[in-house]
mmCIF file of C-alpha atoms in Angstrom:
data_model
loop_
_atom_site.group_PDB
_atom_site.id
_atom_site.type_symbol
_atom_site.label_atom_id
_atom_site.label_comp_id
_atom_site.label_asym_id
_atom_site.label_seq_id
_atom_site.Cartn_x
_atom_site.Cartn_y
_atom_site.Cartn_z
ATOM 1 C CA MET A 1 68.420 176.637 71.113
ATOM 2 C CA MET A 2 67.629 176.454 75.282
ATOM 3 C CA GLN A 3 69.202 179.195 75.343
ATOM 4 C CA ALA A 4 68.136 180.877 72.563
ATOM 5 C CA THR A 5 64.110 180.403 73.927
ATOM 6 C CA THR A 6 65.003 181.836 76.605
ATOM 7 C CA ALA A 7 65.836 185.044 75.946
ATOM 8 C CA ALA A 8 63.485 185.129 74.118
ATOM 9 C CA ALA A 9 61.100 184.850 76.679
ATOM 10 C CA ALA A 10 62.709 187.374 78.585
ATOM 11 C CA ALA A 11 62.380 189.714 76.558
ATOM 12 C CA GLN A 12 59.223 189.276 75.231
ATOM 13 C CA LEU A 13 58.091 189.778 78.944
ATOM 14 C CA LEU A 14 60.975 192.823 79.531
ATOM 15 C CA THR A 15 58.486 193.811 76.123
ATOM 16 C CA ASP A 16 54.969 194.261 77.608
ATOM 17 C CA THR A 17 55.804 195.483 80.592
ATOM 18 C CA ARG A 18 57.759 198.374 78.807
ATOM 19 C CA ARG A 19 54.292 198.663 77.075
ATOM 20 C CA ARG A 20 51.443 198.249 79.635
ATOM 21 C CA PRO A 21 52.340 201.892 81.526
ATOM 22 C CA ARG A 22 52.531 203.251 78.481
ATOM 23 C CA TYR A 23 49.349 202.346 77.460
ATOM 24 C CA SER A 24 47.835 203.332 81.235
ATOM 25 C CA ARG A 25 49.278 206.422 81.160
ATOM 26 C CA ALA A 26 47.544 206.866 77.569
ATOM 27 C CA ARG A 27 44.106 205.876 79.074
ATOM 28 C CA LEU A 28 44.440 207.955 82.758
ATOM 29 C CA GLY A 29 45.193 211.169 79.228
ATOM 30 C CA ALA A 30 46.568 214.095 81.160
ATOM 31 C CA THR A 31 44.788 213.016 85.174
ATOM 32 C CA ARG A 32 47.702 212.145 87.647
ATOM 33 C CA LEU A 33 47.419 209.376 89.283
ATOM 34 C CA SER A 34 47.114 209.566 92.479
ATOM 35 C CA TRP A 35 49.850 207.974 95.409
ATOM 36 C CA PRO A 36 48.647 204.084 95.740
ATOM 37 C CA GLY A 37 48.564 204.353 92.333
ATOM 38 C CA ARG A 38 52.141 205.086 91.632
ATOM 39 C CA PHE A 39 53.390 202.919 93.840
ATOM 40 C CA ALA A 40 50.489 199.867 92.597
ATOM 41 C CA VAL A 41 52.644 200.389 89.622
ATOM 42 C CA GLN A 42 56.150 201.162 90.610
ATOM 43 C CA ALA A 43 55.367 197.650 92.320
ATOM 44 C CA PHE A 44 54.215 195.960 89.330
ATOM 45 C CA ALA A 45 57.796 197.423 87.758
ATOM 46 C CA GLY A 46 59.496 196.291 89.902
ATOM 47 C CA GLN A 47 57.769 192.728 90.054
ATOM 48 C CA CYS A 48 58.455 192.099 86.178
ATOM 49 C CA GLN A 49 61.645 193.339 86.362
ATOM 50 C CA ARG A 50 62.983 189.923 88.858
ATOM 51 C CA GLN A 51 60.871 188.092 86.997
ATOM 52 C CA VAL A 52 63.631 189.049 83.848
ATOM 53 C CA ASN A 53 66.075 188.839 85.989
ATOM 54 C CA ARG A 54 65.119 185.162 86.821
ATOM 55 C CA LEU A 55 65.714 184.407 83.915
ATOM 56 C CA ARG A 56 68.430 185.509 83.079
ATOM 57 C CA SER A 57 70.456 183.933 85.990
ATOM 58 C CA ALA A 58 68.162 180.821 84.421
ATOM 59 C CA ALA A 59 69.704 181.647 81.596
ATOM 60 C CA THR A 60 73.241 181.371 82.110
ATOM 61 C CA VAL A 61 73.106 178.880 84.291
ATOM 62 C CA THR A 62 71.680 177.142 81.441
ATOM 63 C CA HIS A 63 75.376 177.359 79.856
ATOM 64 C CA ARG A 64 77.181 177.211 82.021
ATOM 65 C CA PHE A 65 75.596 173.553 82.522
ATOM 66 C CA SER A 66 75.789 173.007 78.292
ATOM 67 C CA ALA A 67 79.221 174.134 78.467
ATOM 68 C CA ILE A 68 80.650 171.407 81.818
ATOM 69 C CA SER A 69 78.051 168.888 79.330
ATOM 70 C CA GLN A 70 80.408 169.542 76.721
ATOM 71 C CA ALA A 71 83.509 169.357 79.113
ATOM 72 C CA THR A 72 82.830 166.224 80.713
ATOM 73 C CA SER A 73 81.222 164.470 77.647
ATOM 74 C CA PRO A 74 84.966 163.194 76.674
ATOM 75 C CA ARG A 75 85.942 161.713 80.306
ATOM 76 C CA ARG A 76 82.425 159.789 79.657
ATOM 77 C CA ASN A 77 84.093 158.842 76.730
ATOM 78 C CA THR A 78 87.555 157.979 77.761
ATOM 79 C CA ARG A 79 85.605 156.287 81.023
ATOM 80 C CA ARG A 80 83.482 154.475 78.300
ATOM 81 C CA GLN A 81 86.110 153.641 76.482
ATOM 82 C CA CYS A 82 88.178 152.010 78.940
ATOM 83 C CA SER A 83 85.096 150.212 80.165
ATOM 84 C CA ASP A 84 85.728 148.310 77.060
ATOM 85 C CA ASP A 85 88.904 147.589 76.570
ATOM 86 C CA GLN A 86 89.065 146.621 80.177
ATOM 87 C CA SER A 87 86.176 143.919 79.268
ATOM 88 C CA ALA A 88 88.477 143.111 76.338
ATOM 89 C CA LEU A 89 91.267 142.559 77.975
ATOM 90 C CA GLN A 90 90.499 139.816 80.133
ATOM 91 C CA ALA A 91 88.678 137.664 77.587
ATOM 92 C CA GLY A 92 91.997 137.935 76.574
ATOM 93 C CA CYS A 93 93.117 137.474 79.277
ATOM 94 C CA SER A 94 91.347 133.953 79.959
ATOM 95 C CA GLU A 95 91.800 133.377 76.492
ATOM 96 C CA VAL A 96 95.681 132.991 77.765
ATOM 97 C CA ASN A 97 95.272 131.640 80.498
ATOM 98 C CA ARG A 98 92.547 128.611 78.719
ATOM 99 C CA ASP A 99 95.285 128.308 76.510
ATOM 100 C CA GLN A 100 98.282 128.042 78.966
ATOM 101 C CA HIS A 101 96.360 125.666 81.096
ATOM 102 C CA GLY A 102 95.172 122.760 78.080
ATOM 103 C CA TYR A 103 99.257 123.277 77.496
ATOM 104 C CA ASP A 104 100.261 122.977 81.472
ATOM 105 C CA VAL A 105 98.195 119.958 80.108
ATOM 106 C CA ASN A 106 99.173 118.678 77.289
ATOM 107 C CA ARG A 107 102.922 119.047 79.292
ATOM 108 C CA PHE A 108 102.388 117.482 81.898
ATOM 109 C CA GLU A 109 100.662 114.039 80.377
ATOM 110 C CA GLU A 110 103.822 113.994 77.164
ATOM 111 C CA ILE A 111 106.095 114.416 80.977
ATOM 112 C CA SER A 112 103.787 111.549 82.633
ATOM 113 C CA GLN A 113 104.148 108.863 78.519
ATOM 114 C CA ASP A 114 107.930 109.945 79.270
ATOM 115 C CA VAL A 115 108.541 109.091 82.542
ATOM 116 C CA SER A 116 106.108 105.662 82.080
ATOM 117 C CA LYS A 117 108.554 104.616 78.319
ATOM 118 C CA LYS A 118 112.206 105.579 80.532
ATOM 119 C CA LEU A 119 110.940 103.412 83.340
ATOM 120 C CA CYS A 120 109.554 100.442 81.284
ATOM 121 C CA ALA A 121 113.008 100.238 79.470
ATOM 122 C CA PHE A 122 114.624 100.637 82.646
ATOM 123 C CA TYR A 123 112.281 97.119 83.264
ATOM 124 C CA GLN A 124 113.488 95.755 80.963
ATOM 125 C CA PHE A 125 116.695 96.723 81.016
ATOM 126 C CA CYS A 126 117.756 94.599 84.686
ATOM 127 C CA ARG A 127 116.038 91.533 82.500
ATOM 128 C CA PRO A 128 112.865 91.033 85.331
ATOM 129 C CA HIS A 129 113.396 87.042 84.617
ATOM 130 C CA THR A 130 116.364 87.330 86.709
ATOM 131 C CA ILE A 131 116.026 89.084 88.450
ATOM 132 C CA PHE A 132 113.085 86.911 90.019
ATOM 133 C CA GLY A 133 115.025 84.020 90.101
ATOM 134 C CA THR A 134 117.272 86.181 92.363
ATOM 135 C CA ILE A 135 114.336 87.397 94.828
ATOM 136 C CA ILE A 136 113.117 83.514 95.115
ATOM 137 C CA GLY A 137 116.528 82.586 95.492
ATOM 138 C CA ILE A 138 118.169 83.698 98.038
ATOM 139 C CA THR A 139 114.302 83.646 99.759
ATOM 140 C CA SER A 140 114.641 80.683 99.987
ATOM 141 C CA VAL A 141 118.461 79.540 100.664
ATOM 142 C CA SER A 142 117.919 82.252 103.473
ATOM 143 C CA LEU A 143 114.789 79.946 104.830
ATOM 144 C CA LEU A 144 117.276 77.151 105.731
ATOM 145 C CA PRO A 145 119.258 77.635 108.168
ATOM 146 C CA MET A 146 115.574 78.810 110.222
ATOM 147 C CA LYS A 147 114.743 76.527 112.898
ATOM 148 C CA SER A 148 111.995 77.588 114.795
ATOM 149 C CA LEU A 149 109.731 80.982 115.046
ATOM 150 C CA ASP A 150 112.158 82.566 116.671
ATOM 151 C CA ASP A 151 114.561 82.768 115.142
ATOM 152 C CA PHE A 152 112.302 85.246 112.655
ATOM 153 C CA THR A 153 113.189 88.655 114.090
ATOM 154 C CA ALA A 154 114.119 92.048 113.090
ATOM 155 C CA THR A 155 118.157 91.072 112.876
ATOM 156 C CA VAL A 156 117.924 88.762 110.703
ATOM 157 C CA LEU A 157 114.737 90.438 108.566
ATOM 158 C CA LYS A 158 117.591 93.199 108.188
ATOM 159 C CA GLY A 159 119.896 90.631 108.348
ATOM 160 C CA TYR A 160 117.955 88.947 104.773
ATOM 161 C CA LEU A 161 117.232 92.381 103.398
ATOM 162 C CA GLU A 162 120.970 93.648 103.302
ATOM 163 C CA ALA A 163 121.701 90.254 101.559
ATOM 164 C CA LEU A 164 118.676 90.812 98.883
ATOM 165 C CA ALA A 165 119.295 94.580 98.030
ATOM 166 C CA ALA A 166 123.138 93.532 98.022
ATOM 167 C CA ALA A 167 122.254 90.505 95.664
ATOM 168 C CA LEU A 168 120.028 92.403 93.038
ATOM 169 C CA CYS A 169 122.355 95.573 92.507
ATOM 170 C CA MET A 170 125.495 92.926 91.390
ATOM 171 C CA ASN A 171 122.638 91.530 89.078
ATOM 172 C CA ILE A 172 121.791 94.224 87.423
ATOM 173 C CA TYR A 173 125.179 95.152 87.378
ATOM 174 C CA VAL A 174 126.643 91.786 85.143
ATOM 175 C CA VAL A 175 122.895 92.358 82.982
ATOM 176 C CA GLY A 176 123.816 95.746 81.995
ATOM 177 C CA LEU A 177 127.491 94.903 81.094
ATOM 178 C CA ASN A 178 126.347 92.421 79.331
ATOM 179 C CA GLN A 179 123.893 94.319 77.924
ATOM 180 C CA LEU A 180 126.550 97.098 77.306
ATOM 181 C CA TYR A 181 129.070 94.821 74.948
ATOM 182 C CA ASP A 182 125.921 92.671 72.752
ATOM 183 C CA ILE A 183 124.191 96.440 71.520
ATOM 184 C CA GLN A 184 125.261 94.984 68.410
ATOM 185 C CA ILE A 185 124.266 90.825 68.236
ATOM 186 C CA ASP A 186 121.066 91.948 70.384
ATOM 187 C CA LYS A 187 119.743 94.496 67.266
ATOM 188 C CA ILE A 188 119.722 90.567 65.831
ATOM 189 C CA ASN A 189 118.738 87.693 68.212
ATOM 190 C CA LYS A 190 116.775 91.033 71.271
ATOM 191 C CA PRO A 191 116.275 93.802 69.214
ATOM 192 C CA GLY A 192 113.173 94.544 72.431
ATOM 193 C CA LEU A 193 115.994 95.190 73.957
ATOM 194 C CA PRO A 194 116.380 99.331 75.305
ATOM 195 C CA LEU A 195 120.342 99.278 74.695
ATOM 196 C CA ALA A 196 119.421 97.380 70.870
ATOM 197 C CA ALA A 197 116.645 99.424 70.584
ATOM 198 C CA GLY A 198 117.522 103.057 71.025
ATOM 199 C CA GLU A 199 115.419 103.507 74.362
ATOM 200 C CA PHE A 200 118.527 103.902 76.958
ATOM 201 C CA SER A 201 122.150 106.161 75.450
ATOM 202 C CA VAL A 202 125.356 104.425 75.645
ATOM 203 C CA ALA A 203 125.881 106.435 78.598
ATOM 204 C CA THR A 204 123.053 105.619 79.945
ATOM 205 C CA GLY A 205 123.627 102.121 80.741
ATOM 206 C CA VAL A 206 127.068 102.960 81.840
ATOM 207 C CA PHE A 207 125.715 105.539 84.134
ATOM 208 C CA LEU A 208 122.927 102.438 85.400
ATOM 209 C CA VAL A 209 125.975 100.249 84.906
ATOM 210 C CA VAL A 210 128.118 101.701 87.454
ATOM 211 C CA THR A 211 125.879 103.082 89.952
ATOM 212 C CA PHE A 212 124.291 99.779 90.567
ATOM 213 C CA LEU A 213 128.149 98.221 90.838
ATOM 214 C CA ILE A 214 128.904 100.996 93.451
ATOM 215 C CA MET A 215 125.535 100.324 95.238
ATOM 216 C CA SER A 216 125.958 96.405 96.476
ATOM 217 C CA PHE A 217 129.442 97.368 96.994
ATOM 218 C CA SER A 218 128.586 99.418 99.439
ATOM 219 C CA ILE A 219 125.335 97.389 101.154
ATOM 220 C CA GLY A 220 128.434 94.571 100.744
ATOM 221 C CA ILE A 221 131.282 96.338 103.467
ATOM 222 C CA ARG A 222 128.554 98.055 105.124
ATOM 223 C CA SER A 223 126.853 94.860 106.111
ATOM 224 C CA GLY A 224 130.663 93.455 107.424
ATOM 225 C CA SER A 225 129.193 90.112 106.151
ATOM 226 C CA VAL A 226 132.412 87.739 104.772
ATOM 227 C CA PRO A 227 129.522 85.136 103.211
ATOM 228 C CA LEU A 228 128.312 88.494 101.482
ATOM 229 C CA MET A 229 131.570 90.689 99.861
ATOM 230 C CA CYS A 230 132.666 87.282 99.239
ATOM 231 C CA ALA A 231 129.686 86.543 97.362
ATOM 232 C CA LEU A 232 129.142 90.123 95.577
ATOM 233 C CA VAL A 233 133.027 89.433 94.383
ATOM 234 C CA VAL A 234 132.958 86.835 92.891
ATOM 235 C CA SER A 235 129.912 87.537 91.335
ATOM 236 C CA PHE A 236 131.736 90.194 89.897
ATOM 237 C CA LEU A 237 135.141 88.817 88.410
ATOM 238 C CA LEU A 238 132.483 86.484 86.341
ATOM 239 C CA GLY A 239 130.417 88.534 85.512
ATOM 240 C CA SER A 240 132.569 91.208 84.266
ATOM 241 C CA ALA A 241 134.736 88.322 82.969
ATOM 242 C CA TYR A 242 131.599 86.800 80.857
ATOM 243 C CA SER A 243 131.186 89.886 78.709
ATOM 244 C CA ILE A 244 134.247 92.698 78.769
ATOM 245 C CA GLU A 245 135.271 92.162 75.255
ATOM 246 C CA ALA A 246 139.134 92.078 76.427
ATOM 247 C CA PRO A 247 142.103 89.942 76.504
ATOM 248 C CA LEU A 248 141.576 86.702 77.665
ATOM 249 C CA LEU A 249 138.116 87.846 78.662
ATOM 250 C CA ARG A 250 134.467 88.173 76.625
ATOM 251 C CA TRP A 251 133.950 84.369 78.746
ATOM 252 C CA LYS A 252 130.546 83.788 76.376
ATOM 253 C CA ARG A 253 132.337 83.560 73.109
ATOM 254 C CA HIS A 254 133.494 79.510 74.461
ATOM 255 C CA ALA A 255 129.811 77.606 75.818
ATOM 256 C CA LEU A 256 132.432 75.727 78.042
ATOM 257 C CA LEU A 257 133.590 78.149 79.829
ATOM 258 C CA ALA A 258 130.319 80.677 79.624
ATOM 259 C CA ALA A 259 127.695 77.404 80.995
ATOM 260 C CA SER A 260 129.926 77.958 84.290
ATOM 261 C CA CYS A 261 130.164 80.832 84.944
ATOM 262 C CA ILE A 262 125.725 80.553 85.470
ATOM 263 C CA LEU A 263 126.446 77.600 87.300
ATOM 264 C CA PHE A 264 128.968 78.226 90.008
ATOM 265 C CA VAL A 265 126.513 81.692 91.060
ATOM 266 C CA ARG A 266 123.746 80.046 90.446
ATOM 267 C CA ALA A 267 124.040 76.833 91.470
ATOM 268 C CA ILE A 268 126.987 77.250 93.992
ATOM 269 C CA LEU A 269 127.620 80.661 94.804
ATOM 270 C CA VAL A 270 123.601 81.280 95.816
ATOM 271 C CA GLN A 271 123.446 78.694 98.073
ATOM 272 C CA LEU A 272 126.420 78.144 99.398
ATOM 273 C CA ALA A 273 127.395 82.302 100.308
ATOM 274 C CA PHE A 274 124.148 83.200 101.535
ATOM 275 C CA PHE A 275 122.970 80.330 103.494
ATOM 276 C CA ALA A 276 126.633 80.294 105.113
ATOM 277 C CA HIS A 277 125.617 84.364 105.290
ATOM 278 C CA MET A 278 122.424 84.459 107.313
ATOM 279 C CA GLN A 279 124.225 80.894 109.363
ATOM 280 C CA GLN A 280 126.981 82.079 110.344
ATOM 281 C CA HIS A 281 126.856 86.044 110.259
ATOM 282 C CA VAL A 282 122.829 86.745 111.355
ATOM 283 C CA LEU A 283 122.629 84.175 113.322
ATOM 284 C CA ALA A 284 125.975 83.673 114.877
ATOM 285 C CA ARG A 285 125.928 79.954 114.383
ATOM 286 C CA PRO A 286 128.761 77.674 113.115
ATOM 287 C CA LEU A 287 128.541 76.907 110.312
ATOM 288 C CA ALA A 288 126.942 73.296 109.002
ATOM 289 C CA ALA A 289 125.366 71.415 105.848
ATOM 290 C CA THR A 290 121.858 70.301 106.018
ATOM 291 C CA LYS A 291 120.586 68.154 103.089
ATOM 292 C CA SER A 292 118.030 70.817 102.206
ATOM 293 C CA LEU A 293 121.351 72.500 101.575
ATOM 294 C CA VAL A 294 122.597 69.758 99.918
ATOM 295 C CA PHE A 295 120.181 69.157 97.311
ATOM 296 C CA ALA A 296 119.365 72.402 97.032
ATOM 297 C CA THR A 297 123.415 72.664 95.902
ATOM 298 C CA LEU A 298 123.093 69.361 93.164
ATOM 299 C CA PHE A 299 119.504 70.344 91.680
ATOM 300 C CA MET A 300 120.325 73.837 90.601
ATOM 301 C CA CYS A 301 123.905 72.553 88.412
ATOM 302 C CA CYS A 302 121.868 70.509 86.921
ATOM 303 C CA PHE A 303 119.420 73.451 86.531
ATOM 304 C CA SER A 304 121.210 76.437 86.406
ATOM 305 C CA ALA A 305 123.745 74.500 83.519
ATOM 306 C CA VAL A 306 120.559 73.976 81.718
ATOM 307 C CA ILE A 307 119.664 77.761 81.748
ATOM 308 C CA ALA A 308 123.020 78.710 80.306
ATOM 309 C CA LEU A 309 122.505 75.932 77.535
ATOM 310 C CA PHE A 310 118.361 76.858 76.201
ATOM 311 C CA LYS A 311 119.423 80.211 76.748
ATOM 312 C CA ASP A 312 122.043 79.953 73.565
ATOM 313 C CA ILE A 313 118.807 78.408 71.557
ATOM 314 C CA PRO A 314 117.014 81.382 70.716
ATOM 315 C CA ASP A 315 119.337 83.367 70.147
ATOM 316 C CA VAL A 316 121.710 81.300 67.735
ATOM 317 C CA ASP A 317 121.200 83.101 64.587
ATOM 318 C CA GLY A 318 123.330 86.327 66.382
ATOM 319 C CA ASP A 319 125.576 84.729 68.115
ATOM 320 C CA ARG A 320 126.919 82.941 64.739
ATOM 321 C CA ASP A 321 126.961 85.689 62.767
ATOM 322 C CA PHE A 322 129.103 87.875 65.038
ATOM 323 C CA GLY A 323 131.518 84.199 66.318
ATOM 324 C CA ILE A 324 129.909 83.636 69.596
ATOM 325 C CA GLN A 325 131.008 80.097 69.974
ATOM 326 C CA SER A 326 127.784 78.515 71.732
ATOM 327 C CA LEU A 327 126.942 74.809 71.934
ATOM 328 C CA SER A 328 123.498 75.618 69.999
ATOM 329 C CA VAL A 329 125.628 76.323 67.479
ATOM 330 C CA ARG A 330 127.906 73.877 67.587
ATOM 331 C CA LEU A 331 125.607 71.589 67.867
ATOM 332 C CA GLY A 332 122.353 72.585 66.254
ATOM 333 C CA PRO A 333 119.296 74.027 68.192
ATOM 334 C CA GLN A 334 117.388 70.695 68.375
ATOM 335 C CA ARG A 335 120.411 68.623 69.916
ATOM 336 C CA VAL A 336 120.961 71.157 72.879
ATOM 337 C CA TYR A 337 116.944 70.707 73.193
ATOM 338 C CA GLN A 338 116.639 67.275 74.244
ATOM 339 C CA LEU A 339 119.994 67.047 75.836
ATOM 340 C CA CYS A 340 118.251 69.954 78.315
ATOM 341 C CA ILE A 341 115.258 68.346 78.820
ATOM 342 C CA SER A 342 116.631 65.428 79.007
ATOM 343 C CA ILE A 343 118.750 66.279 81.958
ATOM 344 C CA LEU A 344 115.500 68.357 83.857
ATOM 345 C CA LEU A 345 113.489 65.221 84.230
ATOM 346 C CA THR A 346 116.609 63.331 85.514
ATOM 347 C CA ALA A 347 117.228 65.755 88.169
ATOM 348 C CA TYR A 348 112.809 65.933 89.054
ATOM 349 C CA GLY A 349 113.032 61.945 88.891
ATOM 350 C CA ALA A 350 116.132 62.228 91.880
ATOM 351 C CA ALA A 351 114.246 64.436 93.739
ATOM 352 C CA THR A 352 110.747 61.946 93.971
ATOM 353 C CA VAL A 353 113.266 59.781 95.065
ATOM 354 C CA VAL A 354 115.056 61.926 97.474
ATOM 355 C CA GLY A 355 111.449 63.293 99.084
ATOM 356 C CA ALA A 356 110.590 59.919 99.594
ATOM 357 C CA SER A 357 113.826 59.641 101.337
ATOM 358 C CA SER A 358 111.867 61.656 103.774
ATOM 359 C CA THR A 359 111.051 61.201 107.211
ATOM 360 C CA ASN A 360 108.196 63.262 107.990
ATOM 361 C CA LEU A 361 104.717 63.142 105.576
ATOM 362 C CA ILE A 362 104.125 66.268 105.475
ATOM 363 C CA GLN A 363 107.954 67.004 104.141
ATOM 364 C CA LYS A 364 107.126 63.621 101.924
ATOM 365 C CA ILE A 365 103.741 64.418 100.882
ATOM 366 C CA ILE A 366 104.975 67.952 99.639
ATOM 367 C CA THR A 367 108.117 66.686 97.862
ATOM 368 C CA VAL A 368 107.279 63.941 96.200
ATOM 369 C CA PHE A 369 104.709 65.133 94.865
ATOM 370 C CA GLY A 370 104.957 68.347 93.562
ATOM 371 C CA HIS A 371 108.429 67.867 91.889
ATOM 372 C CA GLY A 372 106.639 64.719 89.954
ATOM 373 C CA LEU A 373 103.931 67.567 89.152
ATOM 374 C CA LEU A 374 106.949 69.983 87.378
ATOM 375 C CA ALA A 375 108.393 66.805 85.852
ATOM 376 C CA LEU A 376 105.289 66.278 84.002
ATOM 377 C CA THR A 377 104.032 69.301 82.852
ATOM 378 C CA LEU A 378 107.797 69.798 81.257
ATOM 379 C CA TRP A 379 106.372 66.800 79.859
ATOM 380 C CA GLN A 380 104.206 67.677 78.428
ATOM 381 C CA ARG A 381 105.287 70.964 77.395
ATOM 382 C CA SER A 382 108.211 70.168 75.221
ATOM 383 C CA ARG A 383 105.541 67.774 73.004
ATOM 384 C CA HIS A 384 104.198 70.953 71.424
ATOM 385 C CA PHE A 385 107.834 72.723 71.121
ATOM 386 C CA GLU A 386 109.227 73.466 67.396
ATOM 387 C CA VAL A 387 112.733 74.698 67.192
ATOM 388 C CA GLU A 388 112.255 76.417 63.497
ATOM 389 C CA ASN A 389 109.175 78.836 65.370
ATOM 390 C CA GLN A 390 111.563 81.904 67.407
ATOM 391 C CA ALA A 391 108.096 82.350 69.469
ATOM 392 C CA ARG A 392 108.079 79.688 70.858
ATOM 393 C CA VAL A 393 111.369 78.993 71.631
ATOM 394 C CA THR A 394 111.198 82.064 73.861
ATOM 395 C CA SER A 395 109.018 80.933 75.894
ATOM 396 C CA PHE A 396 110.034 77.670 76.512
ATOM 397 C CA TYR A 397 112.918 79.318 77.757
ATOM 398 C CA MET A 398 111.401 81.770 79.951
ATOM 399 C CA PHE A 399 108.034 78.701 80.509
ATOM 400 C CA ILE A 400 112.035 76.659 82.608
ATOM 401 C CA TRP A 401 112.263 79.596 84.359
ATOM 402 C CA LYS A 402 109.125 79.334 85.719
ATOM 403 C CA LEU A 403 110.043 75.637 86.472
ATOM 404 C CA PHE A 404 113.238 77.124 88.391
ATOM 405 C CA TYR A 405 111.455 79.129 90.689
ATOM 406 C CA ALA A 406 108.655 76.688 91.214
ATOM 407 C CA GLU A 407 112.126 74.714 92.275
ATOM 408 C CA TYR A 408 112.613 77.214 95.504
ATOM 409 C CA PHE A 409 109.109 76.944 96.421
ATOM 410 C CA LEU A 410 109.736 73.535 97.439
ATOM 411 C CA ILE A 411 113.767 73.611 98.211
ATOM 412 C CA PRO A 412 112.910 74.841 101.579
ATOM 413 C CA PHE A 413 110.765 70.708 102.869
ATOM 414 C CA VAL A 414 113.342 68.377 101.674
ATOM 415 C CA GLN A 415 114.249 67.227 105.418
#
């Protein structure tokens, strides 16, 4: 459109230019123009011609600009399209990143929950009440050889930690081995345990048991302590004989053998072996029995017997179904319960007498008042016991373990 308009204007100007000289010549007639007139007419014609040439040049430039615009228009469209595509791609990437971030968060939460469940299952696999008993018992016995604050050195701390670590690993081996051979029984008696509940596979249980057994013996051998190694070997043999299903083994089937295993380890081995470890190996002193050591051994014999008998009361149904002839199965839970309470009250009475014979007033007050308070608490709690109530039976069994822990706090004051 612009090109046509420009061409029309140029043609009109050219026409006007051509007409103007003829009109002048006609008007002048045959009169010849003077030289100045001729020059004026020629100058005007040249000016018109230059104007026409400029208009033609403008038309040519306009034509070329139009062609270039048409040629570059696809490029601009392409750039605009690429810009739109890039924006869409960035939006898509942002959406993918948000989805990936949400997936990562959800995956992290799932992993955290799974790890938490495994740790809780491992905690139950270790039977924490026995772990606490081992920690408190070994700590209390390790304090018996100490005569002054000067005995608390880095060497003593190292020897104590070696004994504690080795004993804990052996403890986990013993309770883990028992769970491996009692999976079917525990599905009735203790369905919350990880092997019985299916939280741990049998392969996982075997791996844990073997690993902690190796760790226990490794620590014992590295320590170079003969008493400690003797304690670990005896615990390994009795713990294996108690649980393993094999000829002449599986001692837990027999009430007397089962009680003997627990009593020997908890009452005799822990007191004598770990006392000797601290006294002879760590402090390098001659081995000599003390009043507190003898008291701890005798008192814990009574307590360990009670634990060995009472632990079968909550398990009487499963033991009866699988042929475990525990004392609770043979005599009945009520009789075994009464026997356990009588043993504990007698032991607390004897401990009160021993505490009263102490020459140190503070130690006398602590031992007499402490054992009297524990005996009174036991008597009050036993009045609300119901053999038929499984929850109360289990709760009372854990209460006995708490009395077991408390006694170890009183033993060092018996001098």
